[in-house]
Short mmCIF file of C-alpha atoms and ligand atoms in Angstrom, two decimals:
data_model
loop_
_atom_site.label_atom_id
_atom_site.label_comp_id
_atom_site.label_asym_id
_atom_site.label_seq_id
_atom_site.Cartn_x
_atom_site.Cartn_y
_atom_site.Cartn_z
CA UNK A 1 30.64 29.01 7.29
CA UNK A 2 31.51 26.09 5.17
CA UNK A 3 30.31 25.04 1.98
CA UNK A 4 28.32 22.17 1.42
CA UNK A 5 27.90 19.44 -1.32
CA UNK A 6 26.03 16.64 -2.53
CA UNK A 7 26.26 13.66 -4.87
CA UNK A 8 24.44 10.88 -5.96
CA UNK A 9 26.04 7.22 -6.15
CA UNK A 10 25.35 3.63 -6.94
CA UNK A 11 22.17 3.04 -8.47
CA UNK A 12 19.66 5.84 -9.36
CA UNK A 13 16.17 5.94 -7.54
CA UNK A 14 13.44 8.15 -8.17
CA UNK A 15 13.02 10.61 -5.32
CA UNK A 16 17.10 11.47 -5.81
CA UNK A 17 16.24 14.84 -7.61
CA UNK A 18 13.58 15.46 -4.99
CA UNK A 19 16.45 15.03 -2.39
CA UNK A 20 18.74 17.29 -4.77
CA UNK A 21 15.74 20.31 -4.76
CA UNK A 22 15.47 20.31 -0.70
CA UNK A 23 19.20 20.65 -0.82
CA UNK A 24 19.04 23.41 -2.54
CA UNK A 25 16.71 25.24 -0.53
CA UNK A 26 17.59 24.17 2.94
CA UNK A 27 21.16 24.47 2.82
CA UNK A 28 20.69 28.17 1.24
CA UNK A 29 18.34 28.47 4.12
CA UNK A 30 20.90 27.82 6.37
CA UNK A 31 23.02 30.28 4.95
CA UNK A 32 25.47 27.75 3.11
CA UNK A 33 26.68 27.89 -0.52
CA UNK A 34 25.58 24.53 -1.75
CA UNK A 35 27.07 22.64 -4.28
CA UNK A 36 26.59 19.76 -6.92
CA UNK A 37 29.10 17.05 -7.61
CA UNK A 38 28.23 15.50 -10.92
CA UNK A 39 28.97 11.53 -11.66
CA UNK A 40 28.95 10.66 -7.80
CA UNK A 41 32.59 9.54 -6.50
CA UNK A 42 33.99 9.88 -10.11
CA UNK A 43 32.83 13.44 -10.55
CA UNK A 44 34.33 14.08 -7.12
CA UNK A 45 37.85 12.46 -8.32
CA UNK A 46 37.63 14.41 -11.37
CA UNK A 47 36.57 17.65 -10.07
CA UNK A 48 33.47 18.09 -11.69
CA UNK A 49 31.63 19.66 -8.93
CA UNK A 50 29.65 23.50 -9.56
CA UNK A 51 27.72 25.80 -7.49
CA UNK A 52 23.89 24.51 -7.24
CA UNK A 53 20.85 27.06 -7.11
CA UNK A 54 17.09 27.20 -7.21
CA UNK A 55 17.42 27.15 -11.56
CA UNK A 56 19.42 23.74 -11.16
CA UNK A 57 16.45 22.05 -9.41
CA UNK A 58 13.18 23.68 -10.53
CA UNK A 59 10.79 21.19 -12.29
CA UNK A 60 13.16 18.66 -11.70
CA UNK A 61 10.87 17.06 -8.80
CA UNK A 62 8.75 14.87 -10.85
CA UNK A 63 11.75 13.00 -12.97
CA UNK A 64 12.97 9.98 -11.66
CA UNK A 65 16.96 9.30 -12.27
CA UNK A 66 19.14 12.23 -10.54
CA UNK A 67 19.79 15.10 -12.55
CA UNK A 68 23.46 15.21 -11.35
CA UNK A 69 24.17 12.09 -12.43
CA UNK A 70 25.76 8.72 -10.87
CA UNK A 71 28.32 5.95 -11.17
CA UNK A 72 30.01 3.02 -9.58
CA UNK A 73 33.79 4.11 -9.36
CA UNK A 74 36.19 1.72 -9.01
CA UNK A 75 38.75 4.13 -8.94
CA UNK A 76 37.68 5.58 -5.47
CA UNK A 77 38.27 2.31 -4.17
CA UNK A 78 42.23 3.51 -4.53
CA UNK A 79 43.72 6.40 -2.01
CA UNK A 80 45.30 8.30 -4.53
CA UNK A 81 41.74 8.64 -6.05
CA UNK A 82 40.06 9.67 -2.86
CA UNK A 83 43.31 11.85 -1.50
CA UNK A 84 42.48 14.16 -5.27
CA UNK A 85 38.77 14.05 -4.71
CA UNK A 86 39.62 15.68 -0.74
CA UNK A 87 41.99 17.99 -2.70
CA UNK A 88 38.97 18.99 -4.95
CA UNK A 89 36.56 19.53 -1.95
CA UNK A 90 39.25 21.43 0.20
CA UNK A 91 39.98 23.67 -3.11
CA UNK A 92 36.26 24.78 -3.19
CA UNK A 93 35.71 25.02 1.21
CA UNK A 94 33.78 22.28 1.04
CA UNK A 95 33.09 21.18 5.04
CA UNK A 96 30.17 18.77 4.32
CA UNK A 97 29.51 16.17 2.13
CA UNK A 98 26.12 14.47 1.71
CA UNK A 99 25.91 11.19 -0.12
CA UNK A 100 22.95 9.44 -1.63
CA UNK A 101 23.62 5.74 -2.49
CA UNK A 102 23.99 2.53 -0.76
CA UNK A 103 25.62 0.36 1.17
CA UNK A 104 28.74 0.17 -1.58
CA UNK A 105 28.70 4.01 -1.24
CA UNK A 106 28.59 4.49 2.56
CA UNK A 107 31.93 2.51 2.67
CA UNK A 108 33.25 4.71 0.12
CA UNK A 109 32.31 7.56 2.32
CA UNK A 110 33.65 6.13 5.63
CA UNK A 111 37.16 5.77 3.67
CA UNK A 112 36.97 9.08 2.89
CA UNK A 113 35.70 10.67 6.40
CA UNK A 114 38.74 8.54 7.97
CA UNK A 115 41.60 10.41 5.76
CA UNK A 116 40.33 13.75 7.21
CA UNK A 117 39.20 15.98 10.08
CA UNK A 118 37.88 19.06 8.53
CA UNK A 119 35.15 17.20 6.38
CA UNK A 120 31.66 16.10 8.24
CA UNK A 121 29.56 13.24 5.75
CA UNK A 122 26.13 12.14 6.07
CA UNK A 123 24.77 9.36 4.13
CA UNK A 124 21.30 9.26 2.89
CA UNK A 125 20.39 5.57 2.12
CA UNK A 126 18.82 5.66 -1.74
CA UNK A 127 18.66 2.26 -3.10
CA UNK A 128 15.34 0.05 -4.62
CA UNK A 129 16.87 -3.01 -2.81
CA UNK A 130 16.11 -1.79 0.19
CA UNK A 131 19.13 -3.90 1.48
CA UNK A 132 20.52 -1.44 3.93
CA UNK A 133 20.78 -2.85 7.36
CA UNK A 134 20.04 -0.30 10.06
CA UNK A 135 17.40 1.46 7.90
CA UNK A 136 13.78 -0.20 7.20
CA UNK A 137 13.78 2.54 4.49
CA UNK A 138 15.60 3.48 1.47
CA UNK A 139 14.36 6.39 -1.02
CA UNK A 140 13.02 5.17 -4.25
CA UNK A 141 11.51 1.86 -2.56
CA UNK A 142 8.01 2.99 -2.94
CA UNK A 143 8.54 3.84 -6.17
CA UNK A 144 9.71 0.78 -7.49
CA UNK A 145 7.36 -0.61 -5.79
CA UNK A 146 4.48 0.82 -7.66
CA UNK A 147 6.52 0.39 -10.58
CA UNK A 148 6.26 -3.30 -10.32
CA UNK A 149 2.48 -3.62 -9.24
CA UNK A 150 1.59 -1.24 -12.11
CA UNK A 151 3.83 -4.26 -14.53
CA UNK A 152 2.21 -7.48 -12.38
CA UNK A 153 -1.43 -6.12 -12.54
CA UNK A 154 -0.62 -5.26 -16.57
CA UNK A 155 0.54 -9.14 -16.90
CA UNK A 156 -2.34 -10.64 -14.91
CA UNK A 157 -4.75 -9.16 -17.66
CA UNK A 158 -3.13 -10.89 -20.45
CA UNK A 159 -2.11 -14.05 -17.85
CA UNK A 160 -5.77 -14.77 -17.18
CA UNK A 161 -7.30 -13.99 -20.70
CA UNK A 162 -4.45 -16.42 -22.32
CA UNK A 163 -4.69 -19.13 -19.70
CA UNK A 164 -0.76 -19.00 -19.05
CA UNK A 165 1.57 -18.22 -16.06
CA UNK A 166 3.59 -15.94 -15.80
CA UNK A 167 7.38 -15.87 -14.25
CA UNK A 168 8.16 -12.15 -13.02
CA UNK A 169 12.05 -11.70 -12.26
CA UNK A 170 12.04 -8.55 -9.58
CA UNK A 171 15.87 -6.63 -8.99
CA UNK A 172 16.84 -6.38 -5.82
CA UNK A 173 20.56 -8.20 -5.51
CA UNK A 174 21.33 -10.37 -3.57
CA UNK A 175 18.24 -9.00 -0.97
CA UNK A 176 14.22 -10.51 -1.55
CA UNK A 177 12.38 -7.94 -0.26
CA UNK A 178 11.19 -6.50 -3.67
CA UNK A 179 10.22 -9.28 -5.18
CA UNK A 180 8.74 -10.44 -1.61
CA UNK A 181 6.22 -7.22 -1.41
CA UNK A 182 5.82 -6.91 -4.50
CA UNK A 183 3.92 -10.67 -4.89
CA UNK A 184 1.99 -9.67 -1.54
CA UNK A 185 0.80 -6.61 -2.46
CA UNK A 186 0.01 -7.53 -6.03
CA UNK A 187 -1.65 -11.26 -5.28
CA UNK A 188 0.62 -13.12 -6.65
CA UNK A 189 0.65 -17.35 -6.41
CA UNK A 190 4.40 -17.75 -5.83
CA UNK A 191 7.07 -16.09 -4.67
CA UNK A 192 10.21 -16.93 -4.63
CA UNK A 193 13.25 -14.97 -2.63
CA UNK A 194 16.56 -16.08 -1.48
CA UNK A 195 15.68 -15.55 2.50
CA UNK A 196 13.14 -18.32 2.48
CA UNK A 197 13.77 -21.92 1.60
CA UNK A 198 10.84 -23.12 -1.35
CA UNK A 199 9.06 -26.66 -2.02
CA UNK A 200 8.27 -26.57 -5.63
CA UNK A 201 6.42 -30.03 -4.48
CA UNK A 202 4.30 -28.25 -2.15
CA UNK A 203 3.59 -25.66 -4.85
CA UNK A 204 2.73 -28.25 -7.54
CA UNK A 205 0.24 -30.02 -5.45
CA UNK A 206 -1.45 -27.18 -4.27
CA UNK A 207 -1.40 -25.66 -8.07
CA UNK A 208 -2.84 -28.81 -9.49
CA UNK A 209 -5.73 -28.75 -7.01
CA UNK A 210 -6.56 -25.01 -7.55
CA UNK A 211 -6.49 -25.66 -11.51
CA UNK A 212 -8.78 -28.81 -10.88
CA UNK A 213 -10.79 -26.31 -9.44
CA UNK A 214 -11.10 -24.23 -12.21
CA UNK A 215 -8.02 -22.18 -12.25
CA UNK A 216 -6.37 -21.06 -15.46
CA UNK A 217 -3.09 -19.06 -14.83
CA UNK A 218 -0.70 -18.28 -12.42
CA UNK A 219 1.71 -15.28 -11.70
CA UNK A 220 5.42 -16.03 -9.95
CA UNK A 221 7.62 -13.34 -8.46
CA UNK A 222 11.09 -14.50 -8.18
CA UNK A 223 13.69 -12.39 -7.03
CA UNK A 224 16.93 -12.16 -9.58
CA UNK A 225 19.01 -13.20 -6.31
CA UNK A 226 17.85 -16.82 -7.57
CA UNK A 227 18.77 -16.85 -10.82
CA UNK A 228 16.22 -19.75 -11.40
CA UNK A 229 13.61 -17.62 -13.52
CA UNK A 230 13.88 -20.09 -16.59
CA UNK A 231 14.41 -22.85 -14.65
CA UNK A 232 10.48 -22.07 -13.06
CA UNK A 233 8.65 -21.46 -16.55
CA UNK A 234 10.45 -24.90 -17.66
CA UNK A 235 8.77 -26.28 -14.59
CA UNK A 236 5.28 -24.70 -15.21
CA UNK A 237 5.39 -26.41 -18.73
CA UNK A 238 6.94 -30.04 -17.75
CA UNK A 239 4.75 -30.27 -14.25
CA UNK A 240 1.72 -28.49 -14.49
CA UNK A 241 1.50 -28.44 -18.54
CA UNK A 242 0.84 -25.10 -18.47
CA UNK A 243 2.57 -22.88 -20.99
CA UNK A 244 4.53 -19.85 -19.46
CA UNK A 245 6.02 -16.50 -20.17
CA UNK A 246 8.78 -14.73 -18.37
CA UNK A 247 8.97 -11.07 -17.86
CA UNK A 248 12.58 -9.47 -16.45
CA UNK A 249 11.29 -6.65 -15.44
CA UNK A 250 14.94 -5.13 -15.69
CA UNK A 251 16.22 -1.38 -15.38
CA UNK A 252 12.32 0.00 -15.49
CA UNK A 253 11.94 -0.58 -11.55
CA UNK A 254 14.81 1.79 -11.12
CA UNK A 255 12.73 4.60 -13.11
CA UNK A 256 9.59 6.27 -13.21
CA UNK A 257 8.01 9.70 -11.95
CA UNK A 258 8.79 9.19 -7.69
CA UNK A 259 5.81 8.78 -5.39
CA UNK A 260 4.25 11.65 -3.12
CA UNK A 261 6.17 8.62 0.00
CA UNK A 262 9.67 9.10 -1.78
CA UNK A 263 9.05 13.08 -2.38
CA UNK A 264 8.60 13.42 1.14
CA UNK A 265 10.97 11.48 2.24
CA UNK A 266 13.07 12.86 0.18
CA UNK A 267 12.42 16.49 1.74
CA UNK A 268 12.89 14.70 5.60
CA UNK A 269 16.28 12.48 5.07
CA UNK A 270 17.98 15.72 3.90
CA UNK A 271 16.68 18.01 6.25
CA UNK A 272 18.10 15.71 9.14
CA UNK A 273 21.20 15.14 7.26
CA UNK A 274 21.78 19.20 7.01
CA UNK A 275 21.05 19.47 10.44
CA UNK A 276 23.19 16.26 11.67
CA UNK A 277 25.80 17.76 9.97
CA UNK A 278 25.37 20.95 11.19
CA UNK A 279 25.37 19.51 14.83
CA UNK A 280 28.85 18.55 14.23
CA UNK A 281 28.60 14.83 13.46
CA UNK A 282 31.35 13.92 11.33
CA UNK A 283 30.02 10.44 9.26
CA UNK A 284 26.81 9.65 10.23
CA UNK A 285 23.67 7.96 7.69
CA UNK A 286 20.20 9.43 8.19
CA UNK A 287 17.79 6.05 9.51
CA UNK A 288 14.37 5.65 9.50
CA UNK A 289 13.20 3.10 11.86
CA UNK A 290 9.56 2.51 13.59
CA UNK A 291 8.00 5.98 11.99
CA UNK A 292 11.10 8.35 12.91
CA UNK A 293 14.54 8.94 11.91
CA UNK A 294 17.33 7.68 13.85
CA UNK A 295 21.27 8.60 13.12
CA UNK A 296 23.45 5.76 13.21
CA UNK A 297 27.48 6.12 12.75
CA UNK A 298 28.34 4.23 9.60
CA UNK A 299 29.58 1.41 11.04
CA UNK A 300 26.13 0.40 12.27
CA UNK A 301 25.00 1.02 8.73
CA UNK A 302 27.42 -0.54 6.23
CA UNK A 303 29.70 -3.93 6.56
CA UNK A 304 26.92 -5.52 7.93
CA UNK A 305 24.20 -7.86 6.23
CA UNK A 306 20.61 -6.15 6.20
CA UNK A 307 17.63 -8.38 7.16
CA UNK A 308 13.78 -8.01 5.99
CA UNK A 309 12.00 -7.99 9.08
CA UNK A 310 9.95 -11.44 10.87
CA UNK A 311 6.62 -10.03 9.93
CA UNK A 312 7.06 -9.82 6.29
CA UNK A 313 9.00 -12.94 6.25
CA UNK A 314 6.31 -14.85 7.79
CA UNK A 315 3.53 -13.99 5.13
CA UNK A 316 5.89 -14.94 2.63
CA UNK A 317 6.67 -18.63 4.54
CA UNK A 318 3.16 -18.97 3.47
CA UNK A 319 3.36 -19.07 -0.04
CA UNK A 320 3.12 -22.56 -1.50
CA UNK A 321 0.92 -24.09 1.39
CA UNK A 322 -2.22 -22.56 -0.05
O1 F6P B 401 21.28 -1.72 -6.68
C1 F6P B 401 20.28 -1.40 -7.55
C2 F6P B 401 20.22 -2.37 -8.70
O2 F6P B 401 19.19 -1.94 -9.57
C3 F6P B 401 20.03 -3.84 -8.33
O3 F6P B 401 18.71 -4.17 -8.01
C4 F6P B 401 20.53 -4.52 -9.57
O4 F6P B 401 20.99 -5.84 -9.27
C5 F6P B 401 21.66 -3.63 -10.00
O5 F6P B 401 21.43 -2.36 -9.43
C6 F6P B 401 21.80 -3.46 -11.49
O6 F6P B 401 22.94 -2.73 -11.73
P1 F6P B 401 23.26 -1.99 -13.10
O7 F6P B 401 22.36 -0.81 -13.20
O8 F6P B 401 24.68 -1.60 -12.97
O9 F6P B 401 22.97 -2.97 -14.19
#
């Protein structure tokens, strides 16, 4: 039997040392010697990959971050990295690689599944952008999620007791959905993402009417795709003369203690990456699509543009009409 290993790459989510715990166990379960390779695609390049067991991962389920570490590596982008980093995982019988990250990382993995045959990959999509295409779920989504409604219900005490608005920048890349759920589910008045075209005449009218109506404050969720989140409290001030704040909500969405959704998902994308790999599949990422999970090669997954889907994009086409 081969040995198996795991790294983290990209950005951190929480619900990545979850992942790293059911490793642990369900490999072992399997009867495989499982392994941790620290620093993602650097620590792979530089050899910095040990023997995991149940000490490595117990009490690490609540954390957010990954307790193995992460990077972005340029280097792997270059053969001669990735033909050492194959050396390293040969060296140790390493026949299966899992890899939690992103789209960025899933091409990294399909360069490396293409310069050999004796090494099986399986990708586990872990990003808060939730900009995968082929997946309608990334781990550490919910998370961040709740993150940012725990921040925007925070602000919309002191927004409505000061009278001001508020300009909320959500991460997310060059992808809307964050910021787009995020103002749904936490009642915002606008929200602005790069997948929908926005009237700020349109928003103004309707903005003036509500506050001749008695309204005192206002909370906007703009995605940092726009790069406009100065440019909108400028515009609260000089067209609505009301005086606004802006809040970047920054590196805090990526962190936080994960959510019972991302434990458990968590537990199920690397149970069916263990088994896909264990099937045989050579580079496959771990899906989950309509309420199941779904493995697509990694073609389907990566080099492609991800979409958020009709439904949500038509509740957020109705932002500014009301
Ligand atoms: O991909 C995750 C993400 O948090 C994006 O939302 C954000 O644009 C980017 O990473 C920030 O990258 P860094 O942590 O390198 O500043």
């Amino acid at each position: 039997m081969k040995n198996i290993a795991i790294l983290c790459s990209g950005g951190d989510v929480s619900g990545m040392n979850a992942a790293l715990k059911r490793f642990v166990e369900y490999s072992k379960l399997k009867g495989m010697l499982p392994y941790f390779v620290y620093n993602g695609y650097e620590g792979l390049i530089d050899n910095k990959i040990k023997k995991a067991d149940y000490c490595d991962v117990a009490g690490i389920i609540s954390r957010g971050g990954t307790s193995i570490g992460t990077s972005r590596s340029s280097r792997f982008m270059e053969e001669t990295f990735r033909e050492q980093a194959l050396k390293n995982l040969h060296a140790l019988n390493i026949g299966y690689l899992v890899v939690l990250g992103g789209d960025g990382s899933f091409r990294g993995m399909q360069k490396l599944s293409d310069m050999c045959d004796d090494i099986s990959f399986s990708g586990i999509p872990s990003t808060i952008d939730n900009d995968i295409a082929g997946t309608e779920y990334a781990l550490g989504v919910d998370t961040a999620l709740n993150v940012i409604k725990f921040s925007i219900d925070a602000i919309r005490d002191t927004a409505s007791s000061f009278g001001r608005a508020f300009v909320i920048e959500t991460m997310g890349r060059e992808c809307g959905y964050l910021a787009l759920v995020a103002a749904l589910t936490s009642g915002a008045e606008m929200c602005l993402i790069p997948e929908l075209p926005y009237d700020l005449g349109s928003y103004k009218k309707n903005f003036l009417k509500q506050m001749d109506d008695g309204r005192e404050y206002f909370i906007s969720v703009v995605s940092e795709a726009l790069n406009n989140t100065e440019e909108i409290a400028t515009w609260y001030k000089s067209e609505l003369g009301m005086e606004a704040r802006i809040m970047v909500l920054g590196h805090i969405q990526r962190g936080g203690n994960p959510t019972v959704h991302d434990r458990l998902m968590a537990f199920h994308f690397v149970t069916h990456a263990i088994d896909t790999l264990l099937e045989g599949k050579k580079s496959t990422v771990i899906c989950y699509n309509d309420g199941g999970f779904d493995i697509k090669k990694i073609e389907e997954v990566s080099f492609r543009g991800s979409k958020i889907s009709e439904e949500l994009l038509s509740l957020g086409r109705e932002y500014g009409s009301h």
